[in-house]
Short mmCIF file of C-alpha atoms in Angstrom, two decimals:
data_model
loop_
_atom_site.label_atom_id
_atom_site.label_comp_id
_atom_site.label_asym_id
_atom_site.label_seq_id
_atom_site.Cartn_x
_atom_site.Cartn_y
_atom_site.Cartn_z
CA UNK A 1 35.56 22.70 69.82
CA UNK A 2 34.13 25.23 72.30
CA UNK A 3 33.34 24.38 75.78
CA UNK A 4 29.83 24.14 76.68
CA UNK A 5 28.06 26.99 78.56
CA UNK A 6 28.46 27.43 82.09
CA UNK A 7 25.63 27.63 84.48
CA UNK A 8 25.04 28.64 88.09
CA UNK A 9 21.86 26.51 89.77
CA UNK A 10 19.67 28.00 92.81
CA UNK A 11 17.59 25.72 94.48
CA UNK A 12 15.20 26.79 97.01
CA UNK A 13 13.44 24.22 99.29
CA UNK A 14 10.22 25.93 100.23
CA UNK A 15 7.41 24.78 102.52
CA UNK A 16 5.19 24.54 99.45
CA UNK A 17 7.47 23.94 96.49
CA UNK A 18 11.09 22.51 95.72
CA UNK A 19 12.48 24.82 93.08
CA UNK A 20 15.38 24.86 90.94
CA UNK A 21 16.30 27.62 88.56
CA UNK A 22 19.40 27.71 86.22
CA UNK A 23 21.04 31.22 85.41
CA UNK A 24 23.76 31.70 82.65
CA UNK A 25 26.69 33.90 83.12
CA UNK A 26 24.61 37.02 82.55
CA UNK A 27 22.35 36.53 85.45
CA UNK A 28 19.47 35.62 83.08
CA UNK A 29 17.09 32.74 83.73
CA UNK A 30 17.67 29.72 81.43
CA UNK A 31 15.29 27.28 82.96
CA UNK A 32 13.07 26.73 85.98
CA UNK A 33 11.60 23.81 87.42
CA UNK A 34 9.44 22.64 90.77
CA UNK A 35 8.14 19.88 92.56
CA UNK A 36 5.73 20.02 95.56
CA UNK A 37 7.60 19.69 98.83
CA UNK A 38 6.74 16.08 100.21
CA UNK A 39 5.30 16.75 103.75
CA UNK A 40 2.93 14.25 105.00
CA UNK A 41 -0.04 16.10 106.97
CA UNK A 42 -2.07 14.28 109.41
CA UNK A 43 -4.13 16.09 112.10
CA UNK A 44 -2.52 19.25 111.94
CA UNK A 45 0.98 17.75 112.05
CA UNK A 46 3.60 17.91 109.21
CA UNK A 47 6.29 15.56 108.92
CA UNK A 48 8.57 14.80 105.89
CA UNK A 49 10.69 11.79 104.99
CA UNK A 50 14.23 12.85 104.68
CA UNK A 51 15.13 10.42 101.81
CA UNK A 52 12.18 11.39 99.99
CA UNK A 53 13.15 15.13 100.32
CA UNK A 54 16.61 14.04 98.90
CA UNK A 55 15.29 12.55 95.82
CA UNK A 56 13.18 15.39 95.20
CA UNK A 57 16.22 17.90 95.49
CA UNK A 58 18.34 15.63 93.35
CA UNK A 59 15.33 15.36 90.87
CA UNK A 60 14.86 18.96 90.32
CA UNK A 61 18.68 19.71 89.81
CA UNK A 62 18.61 17.05 87.13
CA UNK A 63 15.31 18.37 85.42
CA UNK A 64 16.62 21.92 85.62
CA UNK A 65 20.21 20.94 84.11
CA UNK A 66 18.42 18.84 81.48
CA UNK A 67 15.89 21.48 80.63
CA UNK A 68 18.87 24.22 80.46
CA UNK A 69 20.62 22.07 77.82
CA UNK A 70 17.68 21.83 75.73
CA UNK A 71 17.47 25.81 76.07
CA UNK A 72 20.73 26.07 74.97
CA UNK A 73 20.72 23.35 71.95
CA UNK A 74 23.48 21.46 73.21
CA UNK A 75 25.61 20.58 76.43
CA UNK A 76 25.90 22.82 79.25
CA UNK A 77 27.95 22.76 82.52
CA UNK A 78 26.83 23.45 86.02
CA UNK A 79 29.88 25.11 87.85
CA UNK A 80 27.97 25.74 90.99
CA UNK A 81 24.73 24.82 92.84
CA UNK A 82 23.43 26.83 95.97
CA UNK A 83 20.48 25.76 98.16
CA UNK A 84 18.45 27.95 100.14
CA UNK A 85 15.11 27.13 102.14
CA UNK A 86 13.77 27.04 105.70
CA UNK A 87 16.09 26.65 108.81
CA UNK A 88 14.01 25.45 111.67
CA UNK A 89 13.05 22.29 110.04
CA UNK A 90 15.83 19.39 109.55
CA UNK A 91 17.24 16.10 110.04
CA UNK A 92 18.67 14.60 112.98
CA UNK A 93 21.54 12.61 112.01
CA UNK A 94 23.82 9.69 113.41
CA UNK A 95 27.58 9.63 113.16
CA UNK A 96 27.38 7.90 109.73
CA UNK A 97 24.91 10.61 108.32
CA UNK A 98 21.87 8.30 108.41
CA UNK A 99 18.70 10.15 109.37
CA UNK A 100 17.18 9.21 112.84
CA UNK A 101 13.76 10.38 112.44
CA UNK A 102 11.35 12.35 109.69
CA UNK A 103 11.66 15.96 109.46
CA UNK A 104 9.26 17.87 111.46
CA UNK A 105 7.72 21.01 109.85
CA UNK A 106 8.82 24.41 111.55
CA UNK A 107 4.99 24.91 111.06
CA UNK A 108 4.29 21.80 113.27
CA UNK A 109 2.90 22.74 116.63
CA UNK A 110 4.71 20.06 118.71
CA UNK A 111 7.57 20.70 120.71
CA UNK A 112 8.68 20.64 124.47
CA UNK A 113 8.69 24.61 125.10
CA UNK A 114 8.28 24.07 128.82
CA UNK A 115 11.53 22.38 129.16
CA UNK A 116 13.27 24.52 127.32
CA UNK A 117 11.98 27.56 129.14
CA UNK A 118 12.62 25.95 132.34
CA UNK A 119 16.12 24.73 131.62
CA UNK A 120 17.31 27.87 129.75
CA UNK A 121 14.84 30.58 130.81
CA UNK A 122 12.75 32.08 128.01
CA UNK A 123 14.27 35.67 128.48
CA UNK A 124 17.98 33.86 128.07
CA UNK A 125 16.60 31.88 125.36
CA UNK A 126 15.18 34.90 123.17
CA UNK A 127 17.77 37.26 123.83
CA UNK A 128 20.56 35.01 123.17
CA UNK A 129 18.96 33.10 120.10
CA UNK A 130 16.77 35.76 118.40
CA UNK A 131 13.50 33.74 118.30
CA UNK A 132 10.49 33.84 120.25
CA UNK A 133 10.61 30.71 122.50
CA UNK A 134 7.38 28.79 121.12
CA UNK A 135 7.16 25.44 118.95
CA UNK A 136 8.89 27.19 115.77
CA UNK A 137 12.60 26.94 116.88
CA UNK A 138 14.43 23.27 116.24
CA UNK A 139 15.20 22.91 119.62
CA UNK A 140 11.85 22.57 121.40
CA UNK A 141 11.10 20.04 118.49
CA UNK A 142 14.64 18.14 119.25
CA UNK A 143 13.88 18.13 123.30
CA UNK A 144 10.46 16.37 122.33
CA UNK A 145 11.64 13.99 119.77
CA UNK A 146 14.29 13.06 122.25
CA UNK A 147 11.75 12.48 124.79
CA UNK A 148 9.32 10.43 122.51
CA UNK A 149 11.60 8.48 120.18
CA UNK A 150 14.77 6.73 121.87
CA UNK A 151 16.55 6.61 118.69
CA UNK A 152 17.37 10.15 118.34
CA UNK A 153 19.50 10.01 121.41
CA UNK A 154 22.06 8.72 119.13
CA UNK A 155 21.90 12.04 117.02
CA UNK A 156 25.12 13.68 116.61
CA UNK A 157 24.18 16.54 113.82
CA UNK A 158 21.00 18.46 113.18
CA UNK A 159 20.92 19.64 109.41
CA UNK A 160 18.36 22.24 108.52
CA UNK A 161 16.69 21.36 105.21
CA UNK A 162 18.86 23.02 102.77
CA UNK A 163 22.07 21.62 104.89
CA UNK A 164 20.41 18.15 104.11
CA UNK A 165 19.82 18.88 100.73
CA UNK A 166 23.36 19.58 100.10
CA UNK A 167 24.48 16.24 101.61
CA UNK A 168 21.77 14.61 99.06
CA UNK A 169 23.70 16.22 96.12
CA UNK A 170 26.99 14.66 97.50
CA UNK A 171 28.25 17.68 99.63
CA UNK A 172 29.66 17.87 103.48
CA UNK A 173 27.92 18.22 106.52
CA UNK A 174 28.03 22.16 107.58
CA UNK A 175 25.86 24.41 109.88
CA UNK A 176 25.46 27.78 107.84
CA UNK A 177 25.13 30.59 110.15
CA UNK A 178 21.89 32.24 109.07
CA UNK A 179 19.94 28.94 109.31
CA UNK A 180 21.73 27.85 112.33
CA UNK A 181 20.21 31.19 113.91
CA UNK A 182 16.64 29.61 113.46
CA UNK A 183 17.39 26.71 115.42
CA UNK A 184 17.88 27.43 119.03
CA UNK A 185 21.11 25.74 118.77
CA UNK A 186 23.37 28.91 118.44
CA UNK A 187 24.01 31.93 120.32
CA UNK A 188 23.87 34.44 117.61
CA UNK A 189 25.95 37.05 119.41
CA UNK A 190 29.03 35.19 119.90
CA UNK A 191 28.40 32.59 117.17
CA UNK A 192 29.03 29.45 118.77
CA UNK A 193 26.91 26.81 120.09
CA UNK A 194 24.51 28.00 122.94
CA UNK A 195 25.90 26.23 125.93
CA UNK A 196 22.34 25.93 127.64
CA UNK A 197 21.26 23.99 124.32
CA UNK A 198 24.18 21.63 124.39
CA UNK A 199 23.70 20.92 128.27
CA UNK A 200 19.79 20.11 127.36
CA UNK A 201 20.28 17.73 124.19
CA UNK A 202 23.47 16.25 125.69
CA UNK A 203 25.97 17.55 122.96
CA UNK A 204 26.70 19.84 120.26
CA UNK A 205 24.37 18.93 117.41
CA UNK A 206 25.73 21.81 114.87
CA UNK A 207 28.40 20.88 112.38
CA UNK A 208 31.32 22.91 111.22
CA UNK A 209 29.89 26.67 111.41
CA UNK A 210 30.54 28.56 108.01
CA UNK A 211 28.87 31.33 106.15
CA UNK A 212 26.78 31.39 103.15
CA UNK A 213 28.81 30.89 100.19
CA UNK A 214 31.09 28.39 101.54
CA UNK A 215 32.10 25.71 99.57
CA UNK A 216 30.67 22.38 101.05
CA UNK A 217 32.05 20.04 98.54
CA UNK A 218 31.07 18.75 94.96
CA UNK A 219 28.04 17.32 93.41
CA UNK A 220 28.16 13.43 93.30
CA UNK A 221 25.45 11.17 92.84
CA UNK A 222 24.14 8.53 90.44
CA UNK A 223 21.06 10.23 90.01
CA UNK A 224 22.27 13.56 88.43
CA UNK A 225 23.53 13.85 85.15
CA UNK A 226 27.33 14.55 83.90
CA UNK A 227 26.45 18.20 83.42
CA UNK A 228 26.21 18.41 87.27
CA UNK A 229 29.04 16.06 88.15
CA UNK A 230 31.68 17.96 90.22
CA UNK A 231 29.80 21.43 90.53
CA UNK A 232 30.74 23.03 93.89
CA UNK A 233 28.09 23.17 96.34
CA UNK A 234 27.08 25.74 99.18
CA UNK A 235 24.53 25.93 101.49
CA UNK A 236 22.95 29.39 100.72
CA UNK A 237 21.49 30.35 103.88
CA UNK A 238 17.68 31.08 104.99
CA UNK A 239 15.39 31.62 102.06
CA UNK A 240 14.45 35.22 102.97
CA UNK A 241 18.02 36.35 103.21
CA UNK A 242 18.84 34.70 100.12
CA UNK A 243 16.05 36.58 98.44
CA UNK A 244 17.00 39.88 100.02
CA UNK A 245 20.55 39.33 98.23
CA UNK A 246 19.35 38.81 95.11
CA UNK A 247 17.58 42.00 95.03
CA UNK A 248 20.12 43.87 96.46
CA UNK A 249 18.55 44.33 99.94
CA UNK A 250 21.37 42.28 101.93
CA UNK A 251 22.82 45.61 102.64
CA UNK A 252 22.64 48.07 105.53
CA UNK A 253 19.52 49.63 106.26
CA UNK A 254 17.88 48.26 103.17
CA UNK A 255 14.30 46.37 103.54
CA UNK A 256 13.00 43.54 101.38
CA UNK A 257 9.30 42.96 101.54
CA UNK A 258 8.39 40.03 100.22
CA UNK A 259 4.61 39.32 99.30
CA UNK A 260 4.55 35.54 98.87
CA UNK A 261 1.86 33.10 100.62
CA UNK A 262 3.37 34.69 103.65
CA UNK A 263 4.56 38.00 103.96
CA UNK A 264 8.35 38.80 104.87
CA UNK A 265 10.14 41.96 106.01
CA UNK A 266 13.81 41.52 106.04
CA UNK A 267 16.15 44.29 107.27
CA UNK A 268 19.77 44.25 107.20
CA UNK A 269 21.97 45.47 109.92
CA UNK A 270 25.53 46.02 109.82
CA UNK A 271 27.17 44.25 112.93
CA UNK A 272 25.62 42.72 116.14
CA UNK A 273 22.26 43.91 118.00
CA UNK A 274 22.53 44.46 121.80
CA UNK A 275 21.21 41.52 123.53
CA UNK A 276 18.02 43.37 125.24
CA UNK A 277 17.04 44.86 121.77
CA UNK A 278 17.43 41.12 120.61
CA UNK A 279 15.07 40.05 123.48
CA UNK A 280 12.53 42.86 122.93
CA UNK A 281 12.39 41.85 119.02
CA UNK A 282 11.94 38.30 119.63
CA UNK A 283 9.26 38.60 122.27
CA UNK A 284 7.09 40.42 119.56
CA UNK A 285 7.73 37.42 117.22
CA UNK A 286 10.45 39.25 115.16
CA UNK A 287 13.64 37.13 114.72
CA UNK A 288 17.11 38.28 114.62
CA UNK A 289 20.15 36.12 113.25
CA UNK A 290 23.33 36.03 111.64
CA UNK A 291 23.28 37.24 107.88
CA UNK A 292 24.07 35.70 104.62
CA UNK A 293 26.80 38.23 104.25
CA UNK A 294 29.52 38.00 106.59
CA UNK A 295 29.55 40.45 109.51
CA UNK A 296 25.74 41.41 109.06
CA UNK A 297 22.77 40.59 110.90
CA UNK A 298 19.12 40.12 109.89
CA UNK A 299 16.01 41.03 111.43
CA UNK A 300 13.08 39.51 110.02
CA UNK A 301 9.28 40.09 111.10
CA UNK A 302 6.52 37.82 109.26
CA UNK A 303 2.87 38.05 108.52
CA UNK A 304 0.06 35.88 107.00
CA UNK A 305 -0.79 38.37 104.57
CA UNK A 306 -0.77 36.51 101.07
CA UNK A 307 -2.68 33.77 102.88
CA UNK A 308 -5.22 36.24 103.89
CA UNK A 309 -5.50 37.93 100.63
CA UNK A 310 -5.95 34.44 99.09
CA UNK A 311 -8.82 33.76 101.40
CA UNK A 312 -10.65 36.94 100.97
CA UNK A 313 -10.14 36.55 97.17
CA UNK A 314 -11.82 33.33 97.36
CA UNK A 315 -14.87 34.78 99.61
CA UNK A 316 -15.31 37.29 96.67
CA UNK A 317 -15.21 34.70 93.86
CA UNK A 318 -11.80 36.26 92.49
CA UNK A 319 -10.61 32.58 92.06
CA UNK A 320 -7.92 33.18 89.04
CA UNK A 321 -5.60 35.72 87.99
CA UNK A 322 -7.88 37.50 85.56
CA UNK A 323 -10.75 37.98 88.15
CA UNK A 324 -8.34 39.18 90.80
CA UNK A 325 -6.75 41.76 88.20
CA UNK A 326 -10.75 43.02 87.43
CA UNK A 327 -11.31 43.32 91.31
CA UNK A 328 -7.78 44.86 91.81
CA UNK A 329 -8.83 47.81 89.11
CA UNK A 330 -12.29 48.10 90.28
CA UNK A 331 -10.74 48.90 93.74
CA UNK A 332 -8.17 51.32 92.68
CA UNK A 333 -11.14 53.63 91.08
CA UNK A 334 -12.88 54.02 94.57
CA UNK A 335 -12.47 56.94 97.04
CA UNK A 336 -10.65 55.76 100.32
CA UNK A 337 -12.92 57.60 102.11
CA UNK A 338 -15.94 55.44 101.15
CA UNK A 339 -14.51 52.02 102.43
CA UNK A 340 -15.66 50.11 105.35
CA UNK A 341 -13.78 51.51 108.26
CA UNK A 342 -12.40 48.09 109.65
CA UNK A 343 -12.24 44.68 108.52
CA UNK A 344 -10.65 43.21 111.20
CA UNK A 345 -8.82 40.40 109.53
CA UNK A 346 -5.92 39.98 112.20
CA UNK A 347 -8.20 39.29 114.84
CA UNK A 348 -11.45 37.81 113.78
CA UNK A 349 -10.50 35.98 110.62
CA UNK A 350 -12.94 36.33 107.74
CA UNK A 351 -16.04 37.21 109.99
CA UNK A 352 -16.16 40.62 109.73
CA UNK A 353 -15.64 40.31 105.68
CA UNK A 354 -18.56 37.66 105.29
CA UNK A 355 -20.78 40.34 107.16
CA UNK A 356 -19.98 42.92 104.62
CA UNK A 357 -20.60 40.47 102.05
CA UNK A 358 -24.00 39.85 103.53
CA UNK A 359 -24.55 43.57 103.90
CA UNK A 360 -24.36 44.06 100.30
CA UNK A 361 -21.07 46.25 100.55
CA UNK A 362 -19.49 45.67 97.01
CA UNK A 363 -16.58 43.35 96.18
CA UNK A 364 -14.05 46.00 95.35
CA UNK A 365 -15.04 47.87 98.52
CA UNK A 366 -14.21 44.96 100.51
CA UNK A 367 -11.06 44.15 98.81
CA UNK A 368 -9.70 47.77 99.04
CA UNK A 369 -10.47 47.93 102.66
CA UNK A 370 -8.75 44.22 103.16
CA UNK A 371 -5.65 45.65 101.30
CA UNK A 372 -5.53 48.67 103.35
CA UNK A 373 -5.83 46.96 106.59
CA UNK A 374 -3.35 43.94 106.05
CA UNK A 375 -0.68 46.71 104.43
CA UNK A 376 -1.22 48.60 107.59
CA UNK A 377 -0.31 45.74 109.67
CA UNK A 378 2.99 45.15 107.76
CA UNK A 379 4.08 48.95 108.26
CA UNK A 380 2.98 48.91 112.07
CA UNK A 381 5.29 45.81 112.43
CA UNK A 382 8.26 47.91 110.55
CA UNK A 383 7.49 50.92 112.88
CA UNK A 384 8.16 48.31 115.67
CA UNK A 385 11.49 47.21 114.17
CA UNK A 386 12.55 50.84 113.46
CA UNK A 387 12.43 51.40 117.15
CA UNK A 388 15.28 49.10 117.72
CA UNK A 389 17.37 49.47 114.49
CA UNK A 390 16.39 52.56 113.02
CA UNK A 391 14.48 53.54 110.10
CA UNK A 392 15.17 51.65 106.63
CA UNK A 393 16.42 53.88 103.81
CA UNK A 394 14.97 51.79 100.77
CA UNK A 395 12.27 49.29 100.08
CA UNK A 396 12.42 46.38 97.46
CA UNK A 397 9.07 44.50 97.30
CA UNK A 398 8.91 41.30 95.50
CA UNK A 399 6.66 38.12 95.70
CA UNK A 400 3.44 37.07 93.57
CA UNK A 401 1.16 39.49 95.36
CA UNK A 402 3.50 42.45 94.40
CA UNK A 403 2.15 41.82 91.03
CA UNK A 404 -1.32 42.85 92.46
CA UNK A 405 -1.93 46.66 91.49
CA UNK A 406 -3.97 47.58 94.38
CA UNK A 407 -1.65 45.66 96.86
CA UNK A 408 1.35 47.59 95.30
CA UNK A 409 -0.42 50.94 95.23
CA UNK A 410 -1.46 50.63 98.83
CA UNK A 411 2.30 49.80 99.63
CA UNK A 412 3.72 52.58 98.14
CA UNK A 413 0.95 54.76 99.53
CA UNK A 414 1.93 53.64 102.98
CA UNK A 415 5.73 53.38 102.44
CA UNK A 416 6.45 55.97 100.04
CA UNK A 417 9.16 55.39 97.06
CA UNK A 418 9.55 51.39 96.60
CA UNK A 419 11.22 49.53 94.03
CA UNK A 420 9.67 46.50 92.67
CA UNK A 421 11.91 43.60 91.64
CA UNK A 422 11.28 41.59 88.40
CA UNK A 423 12.95 38.38 89.73
CA UNK A 424 10.20 35.56 89.94
CA UNK A 425 12.39 33.12 92.33
CA UNK A 426 14.36 35.71 94.40
CA UNK A 427 15.40 33.07 96.72
CA UNK A 428 16.67 30.54 94.27
CA UNK A 429 18.53 33.61 92.42
CA UNK A 430 20.21 34.33 95.47
CA UNK A 431 20.96 30.90 96.07
CA UNK A 432 22.60 30.75 92.58
CA UNK A 433 24.51 33.94 93.19
CA UNK A 434 26.01 32.57 96.48
CA UNK A 435 26.75 29.40 94.34
CA UNK A 436 28.97 31.60 92.16
CA UNK A 437 30.55 32.77 95.30
CA UNK A 438 31.51 29.13 96.66
CA UNK A 439 32.81 28.58 92.57
CA UNK A 440 34.66 31.53 92.64
CA UNK A 441 33.42 33.28 89.70
CA UNK A 442 31.87 36.20 91.90
CA UNK A 443 33.53 38.09 94.81
CA UNK A 444 31.83 37.89 98.30
CA UNK A 445 29.17 40.44 98.45
CA UNK A 446 30.84 42.10 101.37
CA UNK A 447 34.00 42.78 99.27
CA UNK A 448 32.30 44.10 96.31
CA UNK A 449 32.58 48.04 96.28
CA UNK A 450 29.08 48.82 94.53
CA UNK A 451 26.09 49.76 96.33
CA UNK A 452 23.99 46.97 95.21
CA UNK A 453 25.20 43.49 94.99
CA UNK A 454 22.78 41.39 93.06
CA UNK A 455 21.48 39.20 90.23
CA UNK A 456 23.50 41.57 87.49
CA UNK A 457 26.72 39.44 88.34
CA UNK A 458 28.81 42.62 89.12
CA UNK A 459 32.04 41.33 89.17
CA UNK A 460 32.35 38.11 87.49
CA UNK A 461 35.37 36.46 86.96
CA UNK A 462 36.70 34.70 83.91
CA UNK A 463 37.53 31.07 85.40
CA UNK A 464 37.36 27.51 83.19
CA UNK A 465 35.24 29.37 80.53
CA UNK A 466 32.50 31.03 82.64
#
């Protein structure tokens, strides 16, 4: 009797959804499931129960493996599971691994920024950590929690959300470098705990520092099906970087432009950056951190592009895919010289858009002008990044808004030649690829001589039937 088909699973714990995707040995998607990320929102704050998140992660893994088994008309065996996601949000745990507080959202405004700035210094923090000193990195939130919740003083580990998810599946606690780069606990230049952070919180909260794709134990839990039991686990790093890896953009001078709810501009750089350049990038809200590929760094810029496009589409009455495609088609037929000169979305919200609607300007003209202006903001951010790391050589675009014809046409007008990826869930695909690395059925990306290492599984090894 032949062995059941082997699969690699990628899990992406996103801000809105927890997604799990199963891939076969050819890199084809076999099954996909998702559930809402279980945030509790109250008066502008965002928190999450670590145990509830653990149950959701185990549930999507079980569901996607079961769905894959149905698709294959029989049993399957999961060889490896990789988990990617957000780095700033995480779990403070004691020596026994028990959570001491709810997970505070990366987008939650609470955090003791002043104490971090006073004790470490704003400039020192930004050039050493690679992030702007505000409430987004983990450190200001940890300092605030230590002040407001005495139980947090017992914490010995901080596990970013994907690291906690791996533990929830039965794995070992580790600190993956691209995620640790989002915490404020890591000196990104030396790859060691930040001394100022250690002094400030009373100890090193990072676990063993590893690169994405390093084995972190095996899947073991009563909530998981037999097909998953024993699968090699790995922390697959920061979601934007895992996505860049999947589309072949985690290589020097490549750019992955993800157009989802938020827009991400992910540049890959060989080796480290000068601390002064890191500080200048961080000061303008562009982050720098260790990459998911060993020896490489990532420069990441972020914008609210997708959320703003969503808001404007709603204002224009385009509330579903069909109406938005119609609006996009109408916009493409317009002469750019006839468009409103300025929509000022970045500084005035939708006020200017509402005024244009009231003045009777056509919906297509408003949409085309908004798309133009939002894509210009992105291009301007890329230009600022290029001043520090040089120009990019190739652009890959993905995400939901990359399927909107007017958006992608404007991207091409401003950036020139681009490749649009067909991957629906690039983050989960990158996590699955790194699961293959951990399971030793794929070479590490830095050891592969081909120019693009991605979902095509270029150097798949024959191992245990895969």
